[in-house]
């Protein structure tokens, strides 16, 4: 994608299917259910991740992997960790 291309939320979700869980590589972070929200805004994206537990040692790796996977799709990538569950 070029810097002129605007990314969609569906493209973000599709790309995140390629990001494996660091501890169980056979499953993506999307399938694991830790991607809580994605937003596309102009040339940037927001991805909210909710770890499976508070002391998750792999959260830093997952955030870095998400940024790495999306770097060719968006100029601005904001990956946030949240612990707020929307029940």
Tab-separated table of C-alpha atoms in Angstrom:
chain	number	residue	atom	x	y	z
A	1	UNK	CA	0.000	0.000	0.000
A	2	UNK	CA	1.141	3.513	-0.631
A	3	UNK	CA	1.095	6.373	1.838
A	4	UNK	CA	-1.931	7.695	-0.100
A	5	UNK	CA	-3.995	4.558	0.560
A	6	UNK	CA	-6.550	4.594	3.353
A	7	UNK	CA	-6.786	1.305	5.240
A	8	UNK	CA	-10.085	-0.231	6.294
A	9	UNK	CA	-10.899	-1.978	9.548
A	10	UNK	CA	-11.455	-5.228	7.644
A	11	UNK	CA	-7.920	-4.989	6.201
A	12	UNK	CA	-6.581	-4.576	9.731
A	13	UNK	CA	-8.479	-7.651	10.980
A	14	UNK	CA	-7.335	-9.648	7.940
A	15	UNK	CA	-3.682	-8.660	8.484
A	16	UNK	CA	-3.839	-9.520	12.186
A	17	UNK	CA	-4.871	-13.070	11.265
A	18	UNK	CA	-1.209	-13.467	10.218
A	19	UNK	CA	0.126	-12.588	13.695
A	20	UNK	CA	0.686	-15.797	15.683
A	21	UNK	CA	0.448	-16.047	19.427
A	22	UNK	CA	4.088	-16.189	20.669
A	23	UNK	CA	3.338	-19.106	22.999
A	24	UNK	CA	0.987	-21.075	20.699
A	25	UNK	CA	2.084	-20.224	17.129
A	26	UNK	CA	-0.629	-22.382	15.547
A	27	UNK	CA	-3.243	-19.803	16.619
A	28	UNK	CA	-3.430	-16.139	15.642
A	29	UNK	CA	-3.876	-13.289	18.101
A	30	UNK	CA	-7.297	-12.742	16.488
A	31	UNK	CA	-8.352	-16.366	17.004
A	32	UNK	CA	-7.004	-16.212	20.553
A	33	UNK	CA	-9.453	-13.371	21.184
A	34	UNK	CA	-7.028	-10.811	22.554
A	35	UNK	CA	-7.667	-8.211	19.844
A	36	UNK	CA	-10.474	-6.233	21.453
A	37	UNK	CA	-10.871	-3.380	18.989
A	38	UNK	CA	-9.457	-2.006	15.779
A	39	UNK	CA	-10.021	1.419	14.269
A	40	UNK	CA	-8.930	2.885	10.979
A	41	UNK	CA	-8.540	6.653	10.892
A	42	UNK	CA	-7.094	8.276	7.824
A	43	UNK	CA	-3.649	6.774	7.323
A	44	UNK	CA	-3.428	5.397	10.855
A	45	UNK	CA	-4.742	2.497	12.875
A	46	UNK	CA	-5.529	1.767	16.498
A	47	UNK	CA	-5.387	-1.773	17.845
A	48	UNK	CA	-6.450	-2.583	21.398
A	49	UNK	CA	-5.115	-5.786	22.900
A	50	UNK	CA	-6.441	-7.410	26.051
A	51	UNK	CA	-4.082	-10.100	27.368
A	52	UNK	CA	-5.471	-13.402	28.547
A	53	UNK	CA	-4.203	-12.554	32.046
A	54	UNK	CA	-2.700	-9.512	33.761
A	55	UNK	CA	0.837	-10.857	34.108
A	56	UNK	CA	1.072	-12.106	30.515
A	57	UNK	CA	4.815	-12.248	29.744
A	58	UNK	CA	4.248	-12.184	25.975
A	59	UNK	CA	2.257	-8.941	25.734
A	60	UNK	CA	5.287	-6.895	24.649
A	61	UNK	CA	6.082	-9.400	21.917
A	62	UNK	CA	2.473	-9.405	20.716
A	63	UNK	CA	2.374	-5.595	20.539
A	64	UNK	CA	5.640	-5.545	18.582
A	65	UNK	CA	4.395	-8.285	16.233
A	66	UNK	CA	1.165	-6.355	15.572
A	67	UNK	CA	3.144	-3.192	14.770
A	68	UNK	CA	5.480	-5.151	12.509
A	69	UNK	CA	2.609	-6.759	10.593
A	70	UNK	CA	0.784	-3.448	10.066
A	71	UNK	CA	3.791	-1.268	9.235
A	72	UNK	CA	3.312	-1.621	5.471
A	73	UNK	CA	-0.414	-0.890	5.712
A	74	UNK	CA	-0.504	2.304	7.761
A	75	UNK	CA	1.687	5.305	8.415
A	76	UNK	CA	0.647	5.557	12.069
A	77	UNK	CA	0.170	2.472	14.255
A	78	UNK	CA	-1.085	2.796	17.820
A	79	UNK	CA	-1.162	-0.476	19.772
A	80	UNK	CA	-2.647	-0.207	23.255
A	81	UNK	CA	-3.048	-2.729	26.038
A	82	UNK	CA	-6.342	-2.668	27.929
A	83	UNK	CA	-7.678	-4.612	30.877
A	84	UNK	CA	-11.239	-3.289	30.579
A	85	UNK	CA	-13.638	-6.040	29.595
A	86	UNK	CA	-16.911	-4.933	28.015
A	87	UNK	CA	-19.385	-7.379	29.523
